[in-house]
Coordinates of N, CA and C and ligand atoms in Angstrom, one line a residue:
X10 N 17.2 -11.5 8.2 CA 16.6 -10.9 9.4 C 15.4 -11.6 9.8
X11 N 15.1 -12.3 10.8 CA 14.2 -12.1 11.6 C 12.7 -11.4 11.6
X12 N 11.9 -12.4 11.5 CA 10.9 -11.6 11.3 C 10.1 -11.2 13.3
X13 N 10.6 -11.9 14.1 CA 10.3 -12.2 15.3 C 9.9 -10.6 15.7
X14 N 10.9 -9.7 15.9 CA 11.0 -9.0 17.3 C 11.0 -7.8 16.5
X15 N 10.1 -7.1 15.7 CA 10.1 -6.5 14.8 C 11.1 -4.7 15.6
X16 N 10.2 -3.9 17.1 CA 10.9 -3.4 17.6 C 12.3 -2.9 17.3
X17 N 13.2 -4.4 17.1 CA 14.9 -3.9 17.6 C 15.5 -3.5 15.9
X18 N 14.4 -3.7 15.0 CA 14.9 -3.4 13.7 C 14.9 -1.7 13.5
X19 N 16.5 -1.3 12.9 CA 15.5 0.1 12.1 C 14.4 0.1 10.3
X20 N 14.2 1.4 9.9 CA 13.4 1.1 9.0 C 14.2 0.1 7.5
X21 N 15.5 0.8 7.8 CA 16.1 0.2 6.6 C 16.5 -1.1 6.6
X22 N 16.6 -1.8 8.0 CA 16.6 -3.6 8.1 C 15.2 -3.7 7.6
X23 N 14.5 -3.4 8.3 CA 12.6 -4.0 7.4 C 12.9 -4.3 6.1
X24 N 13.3 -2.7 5.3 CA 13.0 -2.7 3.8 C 14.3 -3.8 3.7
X25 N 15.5 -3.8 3.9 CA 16.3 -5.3 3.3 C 15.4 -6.5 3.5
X26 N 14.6 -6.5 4.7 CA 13.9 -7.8 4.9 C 12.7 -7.5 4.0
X27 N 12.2 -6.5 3.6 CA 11.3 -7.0 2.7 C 11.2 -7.1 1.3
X28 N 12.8 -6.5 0.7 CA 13.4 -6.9 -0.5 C 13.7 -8.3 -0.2
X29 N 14.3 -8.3 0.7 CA 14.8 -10.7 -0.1 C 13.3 -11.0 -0.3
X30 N 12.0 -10.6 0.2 CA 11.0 -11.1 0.1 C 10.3 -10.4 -1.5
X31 N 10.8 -9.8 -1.6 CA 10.1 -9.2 -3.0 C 9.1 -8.8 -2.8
X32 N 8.8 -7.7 -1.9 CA 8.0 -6.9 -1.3 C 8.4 -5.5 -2.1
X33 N 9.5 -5.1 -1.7 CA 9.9 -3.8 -2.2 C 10.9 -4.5 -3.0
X34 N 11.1 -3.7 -4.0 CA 12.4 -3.8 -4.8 C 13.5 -2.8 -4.9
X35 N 13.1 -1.5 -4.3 CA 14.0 -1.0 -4.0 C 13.5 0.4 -5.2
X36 N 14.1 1.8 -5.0 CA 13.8 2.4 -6.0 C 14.2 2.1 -7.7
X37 N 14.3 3.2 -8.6 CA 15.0 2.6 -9.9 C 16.8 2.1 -9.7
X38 N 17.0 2.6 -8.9 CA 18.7 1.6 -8.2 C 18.5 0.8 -7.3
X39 N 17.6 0.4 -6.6 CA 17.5 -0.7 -6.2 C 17.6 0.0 -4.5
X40 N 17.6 1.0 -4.4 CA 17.9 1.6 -3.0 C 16.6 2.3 -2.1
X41 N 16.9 2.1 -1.0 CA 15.4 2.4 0.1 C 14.6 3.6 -0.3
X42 N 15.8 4.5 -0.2 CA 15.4 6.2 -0.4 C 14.1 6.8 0.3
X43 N 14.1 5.9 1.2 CA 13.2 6.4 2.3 C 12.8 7.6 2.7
X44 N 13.6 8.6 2.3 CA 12.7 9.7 2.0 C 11.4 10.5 0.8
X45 N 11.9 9.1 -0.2 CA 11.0 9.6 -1.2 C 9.7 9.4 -1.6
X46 N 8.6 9.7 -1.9 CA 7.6 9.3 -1.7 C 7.3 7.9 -3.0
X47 N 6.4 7.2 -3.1 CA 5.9 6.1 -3.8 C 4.7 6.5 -4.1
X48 N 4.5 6.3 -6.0 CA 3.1 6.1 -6.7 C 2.0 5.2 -6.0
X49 N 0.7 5.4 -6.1 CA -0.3 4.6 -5.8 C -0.1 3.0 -6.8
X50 N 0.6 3.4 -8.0 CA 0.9 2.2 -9.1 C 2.2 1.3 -7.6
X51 N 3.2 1.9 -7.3 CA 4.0 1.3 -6.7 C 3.6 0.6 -5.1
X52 N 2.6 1.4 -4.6 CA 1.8 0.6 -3.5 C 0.8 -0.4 -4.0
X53 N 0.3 0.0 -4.9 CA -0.6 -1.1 -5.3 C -0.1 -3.1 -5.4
X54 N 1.6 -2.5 -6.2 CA 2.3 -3.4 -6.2 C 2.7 -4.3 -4.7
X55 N 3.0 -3.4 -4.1 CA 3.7 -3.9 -2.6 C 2.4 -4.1 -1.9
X56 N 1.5 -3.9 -1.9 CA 0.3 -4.5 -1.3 C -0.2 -6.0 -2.2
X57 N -0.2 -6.3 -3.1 CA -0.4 -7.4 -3.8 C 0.5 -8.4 -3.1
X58 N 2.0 -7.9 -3.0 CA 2.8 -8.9 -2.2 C 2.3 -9.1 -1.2
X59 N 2.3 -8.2 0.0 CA 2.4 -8.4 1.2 C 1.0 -9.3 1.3
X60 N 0.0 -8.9 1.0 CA -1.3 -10.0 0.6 C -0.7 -11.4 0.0
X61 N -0.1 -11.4 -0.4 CA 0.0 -12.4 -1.4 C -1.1 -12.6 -2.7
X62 N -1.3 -12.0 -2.8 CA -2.6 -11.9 -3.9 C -1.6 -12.3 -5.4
X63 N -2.6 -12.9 -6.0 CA -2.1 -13.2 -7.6 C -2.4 -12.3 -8.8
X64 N -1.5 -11.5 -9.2 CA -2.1 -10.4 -10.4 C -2.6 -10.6 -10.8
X65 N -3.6 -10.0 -11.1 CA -4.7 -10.1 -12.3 C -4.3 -9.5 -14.1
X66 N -4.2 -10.7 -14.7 CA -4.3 -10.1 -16.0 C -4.8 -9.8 -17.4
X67 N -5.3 -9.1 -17.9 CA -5.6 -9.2 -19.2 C -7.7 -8.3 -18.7
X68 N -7.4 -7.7 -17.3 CA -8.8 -6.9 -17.0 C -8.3 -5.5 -16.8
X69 N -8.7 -4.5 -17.0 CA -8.6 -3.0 -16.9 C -10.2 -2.4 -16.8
X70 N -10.3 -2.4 -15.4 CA -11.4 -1.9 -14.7 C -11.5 -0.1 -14.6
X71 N -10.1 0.3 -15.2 CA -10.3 1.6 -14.6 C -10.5 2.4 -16.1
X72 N -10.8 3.4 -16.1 CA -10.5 4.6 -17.6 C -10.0 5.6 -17.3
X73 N -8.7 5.9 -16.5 CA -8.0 6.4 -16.5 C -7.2 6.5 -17.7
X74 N -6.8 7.4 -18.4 CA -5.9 7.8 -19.6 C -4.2 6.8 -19.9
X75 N -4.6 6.0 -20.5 CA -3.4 4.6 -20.9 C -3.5 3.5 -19.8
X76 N -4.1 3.6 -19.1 CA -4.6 2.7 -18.5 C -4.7 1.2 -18.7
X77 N -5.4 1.4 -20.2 CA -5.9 -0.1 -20.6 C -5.2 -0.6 -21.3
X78 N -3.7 -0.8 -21.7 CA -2.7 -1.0 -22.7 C -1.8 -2.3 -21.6
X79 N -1.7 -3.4 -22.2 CA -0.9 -4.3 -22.0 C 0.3 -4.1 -21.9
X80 N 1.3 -2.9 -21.7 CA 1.9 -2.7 -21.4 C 2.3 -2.0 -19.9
X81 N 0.9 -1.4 -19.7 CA 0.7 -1.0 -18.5 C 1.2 -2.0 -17.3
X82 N 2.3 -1.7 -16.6 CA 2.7 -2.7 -15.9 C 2.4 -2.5 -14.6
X83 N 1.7 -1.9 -14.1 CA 0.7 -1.6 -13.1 C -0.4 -2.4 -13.1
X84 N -1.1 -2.7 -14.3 CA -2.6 -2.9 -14.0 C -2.7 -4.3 -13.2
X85 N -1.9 -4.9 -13.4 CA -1.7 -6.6 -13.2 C -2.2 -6.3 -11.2
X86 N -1.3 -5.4 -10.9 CA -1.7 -5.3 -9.0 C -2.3 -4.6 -9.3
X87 N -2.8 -3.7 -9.8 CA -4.1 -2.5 -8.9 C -5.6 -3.6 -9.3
X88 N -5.3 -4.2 -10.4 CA -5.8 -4.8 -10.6 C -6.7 -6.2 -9.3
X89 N -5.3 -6.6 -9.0 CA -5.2 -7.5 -8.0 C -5.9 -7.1 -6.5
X90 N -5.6 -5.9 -6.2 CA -5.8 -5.2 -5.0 C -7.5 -4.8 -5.2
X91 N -7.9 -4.5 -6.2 CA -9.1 -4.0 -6.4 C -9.9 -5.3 -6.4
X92 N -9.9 -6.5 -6.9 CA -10.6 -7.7 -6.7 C -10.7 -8.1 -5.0
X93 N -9.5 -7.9 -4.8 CA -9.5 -8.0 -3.1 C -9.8 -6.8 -2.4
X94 N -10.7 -6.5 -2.8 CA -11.3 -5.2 -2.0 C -10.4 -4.4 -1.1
X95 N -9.3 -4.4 -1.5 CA -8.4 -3.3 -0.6 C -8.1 -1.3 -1.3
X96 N -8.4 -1.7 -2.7 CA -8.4 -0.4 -3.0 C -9.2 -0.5 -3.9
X97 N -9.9 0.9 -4.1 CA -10.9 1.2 -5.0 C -10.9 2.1 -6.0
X98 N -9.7 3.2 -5.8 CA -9.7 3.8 -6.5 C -10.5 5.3 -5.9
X99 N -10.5 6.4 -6.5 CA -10.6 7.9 -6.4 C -11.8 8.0 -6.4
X100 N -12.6 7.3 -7.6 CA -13.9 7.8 -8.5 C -14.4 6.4 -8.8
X101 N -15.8 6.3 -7.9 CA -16.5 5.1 -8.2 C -17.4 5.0 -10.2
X102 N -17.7 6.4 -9.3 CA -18.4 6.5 -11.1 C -17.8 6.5 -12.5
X103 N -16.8 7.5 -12.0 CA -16.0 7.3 -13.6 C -14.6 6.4 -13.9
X104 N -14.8 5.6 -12.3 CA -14.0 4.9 -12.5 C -12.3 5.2 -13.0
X105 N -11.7 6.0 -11.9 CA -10.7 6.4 -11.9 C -10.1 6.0 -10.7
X106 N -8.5 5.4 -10.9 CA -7.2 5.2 -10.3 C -6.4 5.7 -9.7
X107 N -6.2 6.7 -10.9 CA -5.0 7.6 -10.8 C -3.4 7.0 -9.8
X108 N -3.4 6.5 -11.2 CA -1.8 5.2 -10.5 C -0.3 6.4 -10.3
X109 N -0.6 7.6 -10.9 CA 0.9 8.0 -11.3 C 0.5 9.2 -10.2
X110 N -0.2 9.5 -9.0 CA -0.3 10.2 -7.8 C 0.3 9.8 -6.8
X111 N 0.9 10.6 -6.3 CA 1.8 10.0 -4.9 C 0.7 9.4 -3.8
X112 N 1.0 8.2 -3.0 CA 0.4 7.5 -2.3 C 0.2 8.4 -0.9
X113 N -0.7 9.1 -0.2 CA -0.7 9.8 0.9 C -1.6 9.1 2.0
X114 N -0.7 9.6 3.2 CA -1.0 9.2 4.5 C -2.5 8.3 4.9
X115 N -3.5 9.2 4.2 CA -4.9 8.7 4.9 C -5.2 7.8 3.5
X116 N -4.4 7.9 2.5 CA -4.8 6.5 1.6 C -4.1 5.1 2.4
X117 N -3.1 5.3 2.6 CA -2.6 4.1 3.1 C -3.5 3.6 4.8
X118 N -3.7 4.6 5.0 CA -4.4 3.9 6.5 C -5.6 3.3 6.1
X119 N -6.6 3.9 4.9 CA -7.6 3.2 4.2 C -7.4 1.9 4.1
X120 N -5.8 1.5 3.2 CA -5.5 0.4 3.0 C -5.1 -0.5 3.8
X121 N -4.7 0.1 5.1 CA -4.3 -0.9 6.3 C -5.1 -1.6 6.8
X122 N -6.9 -0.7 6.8 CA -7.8 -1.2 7.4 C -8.2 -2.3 6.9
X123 N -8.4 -2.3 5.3 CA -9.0 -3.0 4.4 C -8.3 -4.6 4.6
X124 N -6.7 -4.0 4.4 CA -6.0 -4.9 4.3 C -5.8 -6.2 5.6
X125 N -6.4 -5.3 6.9 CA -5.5 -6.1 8.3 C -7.4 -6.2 9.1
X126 N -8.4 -5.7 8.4 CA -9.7 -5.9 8.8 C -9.9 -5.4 9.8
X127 N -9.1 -4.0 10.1 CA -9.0 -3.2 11.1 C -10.3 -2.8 11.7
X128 N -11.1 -2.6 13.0 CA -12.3 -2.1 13.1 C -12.4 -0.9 13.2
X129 N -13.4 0.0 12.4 CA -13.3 1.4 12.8 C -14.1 1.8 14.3
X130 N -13.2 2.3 14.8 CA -13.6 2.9 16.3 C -14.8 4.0 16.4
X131 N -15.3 3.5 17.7 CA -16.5 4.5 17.3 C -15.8 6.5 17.8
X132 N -15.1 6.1 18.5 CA -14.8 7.6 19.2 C -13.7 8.3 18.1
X133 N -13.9 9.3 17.1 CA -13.2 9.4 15.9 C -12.5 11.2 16.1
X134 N -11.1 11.5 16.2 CA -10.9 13.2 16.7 C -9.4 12.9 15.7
X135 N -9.5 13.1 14.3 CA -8.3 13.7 13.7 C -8.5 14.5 12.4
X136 N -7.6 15.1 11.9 CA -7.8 16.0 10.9 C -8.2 15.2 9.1
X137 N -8.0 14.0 9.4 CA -8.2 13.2 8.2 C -9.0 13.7 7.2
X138 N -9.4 13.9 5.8 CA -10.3 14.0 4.9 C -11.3 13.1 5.1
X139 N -13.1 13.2 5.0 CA -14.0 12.9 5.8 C -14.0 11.4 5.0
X140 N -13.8 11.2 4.6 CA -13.8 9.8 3.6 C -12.9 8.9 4.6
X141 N -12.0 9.4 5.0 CA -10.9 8.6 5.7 C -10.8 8.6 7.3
X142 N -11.5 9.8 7.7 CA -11.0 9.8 9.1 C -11.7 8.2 10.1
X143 N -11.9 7.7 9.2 CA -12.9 6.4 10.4 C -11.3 5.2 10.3
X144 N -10.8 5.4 8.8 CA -9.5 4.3 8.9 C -8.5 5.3 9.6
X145 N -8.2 6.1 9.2 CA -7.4 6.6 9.8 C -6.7 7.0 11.7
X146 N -8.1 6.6 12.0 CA -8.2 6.9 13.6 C -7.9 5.0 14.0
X147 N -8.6 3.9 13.2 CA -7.8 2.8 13.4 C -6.5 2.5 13.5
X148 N -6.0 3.1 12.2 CA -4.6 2.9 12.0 C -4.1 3.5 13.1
X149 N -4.6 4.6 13.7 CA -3.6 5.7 15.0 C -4.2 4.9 16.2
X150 N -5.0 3.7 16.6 CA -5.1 3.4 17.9 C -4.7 2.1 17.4
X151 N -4.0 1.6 16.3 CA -3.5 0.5 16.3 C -2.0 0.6 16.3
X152 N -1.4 1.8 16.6 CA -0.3 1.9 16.2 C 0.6 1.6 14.9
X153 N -0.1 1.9 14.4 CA 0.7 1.8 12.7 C 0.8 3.3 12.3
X154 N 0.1 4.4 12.5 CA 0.9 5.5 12.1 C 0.7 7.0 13.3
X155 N 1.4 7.6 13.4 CA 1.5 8.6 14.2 C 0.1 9.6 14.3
X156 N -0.6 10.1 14.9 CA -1.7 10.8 15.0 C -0.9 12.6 14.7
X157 N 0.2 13.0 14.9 CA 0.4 13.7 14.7 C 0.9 14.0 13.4
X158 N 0.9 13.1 12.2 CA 1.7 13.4 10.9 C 0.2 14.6 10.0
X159 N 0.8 14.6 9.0 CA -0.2 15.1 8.0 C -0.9 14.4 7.2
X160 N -2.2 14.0 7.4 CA -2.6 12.8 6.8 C -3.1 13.4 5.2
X161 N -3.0 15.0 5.2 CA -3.5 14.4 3.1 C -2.1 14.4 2.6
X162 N -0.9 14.9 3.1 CA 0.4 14.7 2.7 C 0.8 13.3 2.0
X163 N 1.9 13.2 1.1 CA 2.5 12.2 0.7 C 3.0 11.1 2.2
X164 N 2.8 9.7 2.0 CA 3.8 8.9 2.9 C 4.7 8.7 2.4
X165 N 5.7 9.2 3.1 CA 7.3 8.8 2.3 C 7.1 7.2 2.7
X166 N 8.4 6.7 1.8 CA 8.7 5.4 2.0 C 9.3 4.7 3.3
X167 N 9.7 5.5 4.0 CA 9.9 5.5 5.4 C 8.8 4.4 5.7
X168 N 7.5 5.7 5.8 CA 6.6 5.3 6.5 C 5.8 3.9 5.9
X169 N 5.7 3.9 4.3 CA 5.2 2.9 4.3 C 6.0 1.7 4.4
X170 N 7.2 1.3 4.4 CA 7.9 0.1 4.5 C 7.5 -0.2 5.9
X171 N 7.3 0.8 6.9 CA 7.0 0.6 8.7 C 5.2 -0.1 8.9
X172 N 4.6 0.2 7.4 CA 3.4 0.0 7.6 C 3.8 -1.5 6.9
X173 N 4.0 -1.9 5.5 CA 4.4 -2.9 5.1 C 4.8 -4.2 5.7
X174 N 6.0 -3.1 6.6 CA 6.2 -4.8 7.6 C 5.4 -5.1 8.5
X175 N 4.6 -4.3 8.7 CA 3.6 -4.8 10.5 C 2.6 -5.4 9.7
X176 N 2.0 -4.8 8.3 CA 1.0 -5.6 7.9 C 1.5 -7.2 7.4
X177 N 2.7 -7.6 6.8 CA 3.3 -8.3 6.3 C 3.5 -9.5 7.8
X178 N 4.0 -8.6 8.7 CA 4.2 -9.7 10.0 C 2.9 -10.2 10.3
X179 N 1.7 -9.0 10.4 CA 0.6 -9.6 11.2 C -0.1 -10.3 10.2
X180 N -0.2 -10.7 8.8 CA -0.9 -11.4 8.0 C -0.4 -12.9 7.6
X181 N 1.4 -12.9 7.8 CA 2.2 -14.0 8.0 C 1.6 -15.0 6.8
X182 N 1.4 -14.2 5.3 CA 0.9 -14.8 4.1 C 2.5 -15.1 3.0
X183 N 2.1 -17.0 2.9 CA 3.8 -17.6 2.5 C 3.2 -16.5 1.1
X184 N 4.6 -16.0 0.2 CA 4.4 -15.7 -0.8 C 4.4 -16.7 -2.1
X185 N 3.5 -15.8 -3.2 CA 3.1 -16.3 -4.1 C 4.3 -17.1 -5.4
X186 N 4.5 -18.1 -5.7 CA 5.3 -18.7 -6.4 C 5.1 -19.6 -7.2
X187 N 5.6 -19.7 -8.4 CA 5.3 -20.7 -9.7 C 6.4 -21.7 -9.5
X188 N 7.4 -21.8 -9.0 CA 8.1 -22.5 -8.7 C 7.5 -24.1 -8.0
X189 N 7.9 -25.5 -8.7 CA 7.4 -26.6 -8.4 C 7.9 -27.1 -7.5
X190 N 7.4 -27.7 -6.5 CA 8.6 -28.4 -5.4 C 8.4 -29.9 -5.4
X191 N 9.5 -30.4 -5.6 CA 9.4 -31.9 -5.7 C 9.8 -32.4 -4.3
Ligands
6LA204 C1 -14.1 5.8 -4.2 C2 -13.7 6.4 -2.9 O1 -14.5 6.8 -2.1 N1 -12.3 6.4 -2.7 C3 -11.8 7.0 -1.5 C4 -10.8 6.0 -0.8 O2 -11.5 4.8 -0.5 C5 -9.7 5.7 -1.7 O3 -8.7 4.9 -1.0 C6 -7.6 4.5 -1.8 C7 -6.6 3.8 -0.9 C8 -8.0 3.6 -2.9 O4 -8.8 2.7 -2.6 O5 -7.6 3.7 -4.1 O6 -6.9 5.7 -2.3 C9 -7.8 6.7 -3.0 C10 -9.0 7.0 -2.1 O7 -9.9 7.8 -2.8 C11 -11.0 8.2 -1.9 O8 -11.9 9.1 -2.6 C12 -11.3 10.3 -3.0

């Protein structure tokens, strides 16, 4: 698919276009399931792609509970995503994550801002949690998410693959590969 004319796609061409890219990989079957919602561990991952950012590994910045265990196959992107100042996490002080919480609305518009260097508008009128309502009112005059959704609710995956691709189109970053080319 085309990355051109984003428009004439529905959500479930995006997500096939952003599986061949290894953006999403699909739920535990490999399927959209667009109605389901995605952990902050699972966005964290799909933001590392769509950045192209390089995991980080062998750091664990957070003390969240199992957190710091090398098997933790999360930390490598939250990890990643936190060096690149796109997410920070819940709790500056005690330094908490919380990877296994469903990813919701006004987190992700956080992350759109961070991610796409969105400007916060000075004229600000939505229901957002006060931490968020300055991204959140970006993301809604930039057209990436609806002003009328429920922003502390979960984003289904709908919504974020819709966010995924527009950030993914408008950053147009080749992805990351160990692969040699002769
Ligand atoms: C530390 C802080 O003030 N966190 C905010 C907000 O920035 C966080 O955004 C993300 C996207 C994140 O960076 O992890 O989700 C959690 C949000 O937590 C908020 O504080 C409750």
């Amino acid at each position: 698919v085309a990355f051109g004319d984003t428009a004439k796609l529905s959500t479930q061409e995006k997500f096939d276009a952003l599986k061949v890219k290894g953006i999403f990989s699909g739920d535990t079957d490999g399927l959209a399931h667009l109605e389901r919602d995605m952990t902050r561990a699972e966005f964290a991952k799909v933001i590392t792609k769509v950045m192209g950012l390089k995991e980080v590994t062998g750091v664990y910045s957070y003390n969240d509970t199992g957190y710091n265990n090398p098997k933790n196959w999360a930390a490598p992107y939250i990890e990643a995503v936190s060096a690149a100042g796109v997410m920070q996490g819940k709790d500056l002080t005690k330094k908490l994550f919380d990877q296994k919480a469903n990813v919701t609305v006004q987190e992700l518009a956080e992350v759109l801002v961070k991610a796409l260097k969105l400007e916060i508008p000075t004229k600000i009128d939505n229901t957002a949690t006060e931490w968020a309502k300055g991204s959140v009112q970006a993301a809604i005059n930039a057209g990436l998410i609806s002003k009328d959704l429920n922003f502390q609710a979960n984003a289904n995956r709908s919504l974020l693959v819709e966010a995924a691709f527009a950030a993914e189109a408008a950053l147009n970053v080749p992805p990351v590969t160990t692969a040699t080319k002769v």
